[in-house]
Amino acid sequence: MAVGSKDLTSKELRGLDEDRLVEELRKAKEELFNLRFQSATGQLESHGRLRAVRKDIARIYTEMRERELGIGGTEA
């Protein structure tokens, strides 16, 4: 699943297990770090990518919190 793409939708996140969500979150945070580093050094080509990755991270956190509270489509 590509981070920051239309493949990472809320609907697909609901189908993932807890370990996979944590792994996707780790990958997204790593990519965000790399994009910020590129931005600081002037090598970033697509500034929209920063926004997309931040939104993906927010989607993952939202799904994790919904599971914690017991709301949403699937139970934890």
C-alpha angles and dihedrals in degrees: 000000000000117000115232095021137106088262091076100072129154089247092058093044090059089060094055124092123237096263092051091050091053090049092050090049091051092050092047093050091048091051091048090053091051092048092050090050091051090048092052092051094045095246099111112119101182117040090180088067090069091058093046093052092047089052091050090053090050091050091052093048090048092053092047091050093047089054091048091053093042096241129124133045102316132035122234 
